[in-house]
CSV table of C-alpha atoms in Angstrom, one decimal:
chain,number,residue,atom,x,y,z
A,1,MET,CA,68.0,-42.3,8.6
A,2,ASP,CA,70.9,-44.4,7.1
A,3,GLN,CA,72.7,-42.4,4.5
A,4,LYS,CA,74.0,-45.6,2.8
A,5,TRP,CA,70.5,-46.9,2.4
A,6,ALA,CA,69.2,-43.5,1.2
A,7,LEU,CA,71.8,-42.9,-1.5
A,8,LEU,CA,72.7,-46.4,-2.6
A,9,SER,CA,69.7,-48.8,-2.1
A,10,PHE,CA,66.7,-49.2,-4.4
A,11,GLN,CA,64.6,-50.9,-1.7
A,12,GLY,CA,61.9,-49.5,0.5
A,13,ARG,CA,60.0,-46.2,0.7
A,14,MET,CA,61.1,-42.6,1.3
A,15,ARG,CA,59.0,-39.7,2.5
A,16,ARG,CA,59.1,-36.3,0.8
A,17,ARG,CA,61.1,-34.6,3.5
A,18,ASP,CA,63.9,-37.1,3.4
A,19,TYR,CA,63.8,-37.1,-0.4
A,20,TRP,CA,64.5,-33.3,-0.5
A,21,VAL,CA,67.1,-33.6,2.4
A,22,TYR,CA,69.2,-36.0,0.2
A,23,SER,CA,68.3,-34.7,-3.3
A,24,ILE,CA,69.5,-31.1,-2.7
A,25,PRO,CA,73.0,-32.0,-1.5
A,26,VAL,CA,73.3,-34.6,-4.4
A,27,LEU,CA,72.4,-31.8,-6.8
A,28,LEU,CA,74.9,-29.4,-5.2
A,29,VAL,CA,77.7,-32.0,-5.5
A,30,SER,CA,77.1,-32.3,-9.2
A,31,LEU,CA,77.2,-28.5,-9.9
A,32,PRO,CA,81.0,-28.0,-9.7
A,33,VAL,CA,81.4,-30.9,-12.1
A,34,PHE,CA,79.2,-29.3,-14.6
A,35,LEU,CA,80.8,-25.9,-14.1
A,36,TYR,CA,84.4,-27.2,-14.5
A,37,SER,CA,83.8,-29.7,-17.2
A,38,THR,CA,84.6,-27.3,-20.0
A,39,PRO,CA,86.5,-27.9,-23.2
A,40,GLU,CA,89.4,-25.9,-21.7
A,41,ASN,CA,89.7,-28.5,-18.9
A,42,ALA,CA,89.2,-31.5,-21.1
A,43,GLY,CA,92.9,-32.3,-21.3
A,44,ASN,CA,93.3,-32.7,-17.6
A,45,PRO,CA,93.1,-36.5,-16.9
A,46,LEU,CA,92.7,-36.2,-13.2
A,47,LEU,CA,89.8,-33.8,-13.6
A,48,ASN,CA,88.2,-36.2,-16.1
A,49,ILE,CA,88.5,-39.2,-13.8
A,50,LEU,CA,87.2,-37.2,-10.8
A,51,SER,CA,84.3,-35.9,-13.0
A,52,ILE,CA,83.3,-39.4,-14.0
A,53,VAL,CA,83.4,-40.7,-10.5
A,54,VAL,CA,81.3,-37.9,-9.2
A,55,LEU,CA,78.8,-38.2,-12.0
A,56,VAL,CA,78.4,-41.9,-11.6
A,57,PHE,CA,77.7,-41.4,-7.9
A,58,VAL,CA,75.2,-38.6,-8.6
A,59,PHE,CA,73.4,-40.7,-11.2
A,60,TRP,CA,73.2,-43.7,-8.9
A,61,ALA,CA,72.1,-41.7,-5.9
A,62,SER,CA,69.5,-39.8,-7.9
A,63,VAL,CA,68.0,-43.0,-9.3
A,64,ALA,CA,68.0,-44.6,-5.8
A,65,LEU,CA,66.2,-41.6,-4.3
A,66,ASN,CA,63.7,-41.4,-7.1
A,67,VAL,CA,62.9,-45.1,-7.0
A,68,LYS,CA,62.2,-45.0,-3.3
A,69,ARG,CA,59.9,-42.0,-3.8
A,70,LEU,CA,58.1,-43.9,-6.5
A,71,HIS,CA,57.7,-46.8,-4.2
A,72,ASP,CA,56.3,-44.5,-1.6
A,73,ARG,CA,53.7,-43.4,-4.2
A,74,ASN,CA,53.0,-47.1,-4.8
A,75,LYS,CA,54.5,-47.0,-8.3
A,76,SER,CA,56.9,-49.4,-9.9
A,77,ALA,CA,60.5,-48.4,-10.5
A,78,TRP,CA,59.8,-48.5,-14.2
A,79,TRP,CA,58.2,-45.0,-13.8
A,80,ILE,CA,61.8,-43.7,-13.5
A,81,ILE,CA,61.9,-43.7,-17.3
A,82,LEU,CA,59.7,-40.6,-17.3
A,83,THR,CA,62.4,-38.7,-15.3
A,84,PHE,CA,64.7,-38.9,-18.4
A,85,MET,CA,62.3,-37.3,-20.8
A,86,PRO,CA,62.8,-33.6,-21.8
A,87,LEU,CA,60.2,-31.2,-20.4
A,88,ILE,CA,58.1,-34.0,-18.9
A,89,GLY,CA,60.9,-35.4,-16.6
A,90,PRO,CA,61.5,-32.3,-14.5
A,91,ILE,CA,57.8,-31.7,-14.0
A,92,PHE,CA,57.2,-35.3,-13.1
A,93,VAL,CA,60.1,-35.2,-10.6
A,94,ILE,CA,58.9,-32.0,-8.9
A,95,VAL,CA,55.2,-32.9,-8.8
A,96,GLU,CA,55.1,-36.6,-8.4
A,97,LEU,CA,58.2,-37.2,-6.3
A,98,GLY,CA,58.7,-33.8,-4.6
A,99,ILE,CA,55.2,-32.5,-3.9
A,100,LEU,CA,52.6,-35.3,-3.8
A,101,ASP,CA,52.3,-37.3,-0.6
A,102,GLY,CA,53.0,-41.0,-0.4
A,103,THR,CA,50.3,-43.6,-0.1
A,104,PRO,CA,49.1,-43.9,3.5
A,105,GLY,CA,49.7,-47.2,5.3
A,106,PRO,CA,51.8,-50.1,4.1
A,107,ASN,CA,52.0,-51.0,0.4
A,108,GLN,CA,53.7,-53.6,-1.7
A,109,TYR,CA,57.1,-51.8,-1.2
A,110,GLY,CA,57.0,-51.7,2.6
A,111,ALA,CA,55.7,-49.9,5.6
A,112,ASP,CA,54.6,-46.3,5.5
A,113,PRO,CA,57.7,-44.2,6.4
A,114,LYS,CA,55.4,-41.8,8.3
A,115,GLY,CA,54.0,-44.7,10.4
A,116,ARG,CA,50.4,-44.2,9.1
A,117,GLY,CA,48.3,-47.3,9.0
A,118,ALA,CA,50.3,-49.1,11.7
A,119,PRO,CA,48.4,-51.6,13.8
A,120,PRO,CA,46.9,-50.1,16.9
A,121,PRO,CA,48.8,-50.7,20.1
A,122,SER,CA,48.0,-53.8,22.1
A,123,PRO,CA,46.1,-53.4,25.4
A,124,ASP,CA,49.3,-54.3,27.3
A,125,ASP,CA,51.1,-51.4,25.6
A,126,GLN,CA,48.3,-49.0,26.4
A,127,SER,CA,48.2,-50.0,30.1
A,128,LYS,CA,52.0,-49.6,30.3
A,129,ASP,CA,51.8,-46.1,28.8
A,130,SER,CA,48.9,-45.1,31.0
A,131,LYS,CA,50.8,-46.1,34.1
A,132,GLU,CA,53.7,-44.0,33.1
A,133,THR,CA,51.6,-41.0,32.3
A,134,MET,CA,49.3,-41.2,35.3
A,135,THR,CA,52.0,-40.3,37.9
A,136,ILE,CA,51.4,-36.9,39.6
A,137,ASP,CA,54.0,-35.2,41.6
A,138,MET,CA,52.8,-33.0,44.4
């Protein structure tokens, strides 16, 4: 999977596995910023700039990941508003985006990332595959 697409793009669909593979590192990148952004460190301009840059990246990547998961669930990106609500947001993210499976087959946001609902292989493809698998070495 393309990391640039996963973390920066709002297009397409993303399966649960990939959502967690990218969401956990994004969360881990944000933790040091929250730990070191204390009132004692507020006077350090370099730390302030670095914190802003990291938080902008984390925010953008989180929204991009969530939108692609919403698309996989065949929901509009407008559902992202629920993720910012206290109490409801974290539950929505864990259940809707992290646990529930995406819609099988293609939907209005693209092809199924798991390949379900793909058209059956043509007879030419089947005969080609059968020729390759029919060889027996003795």
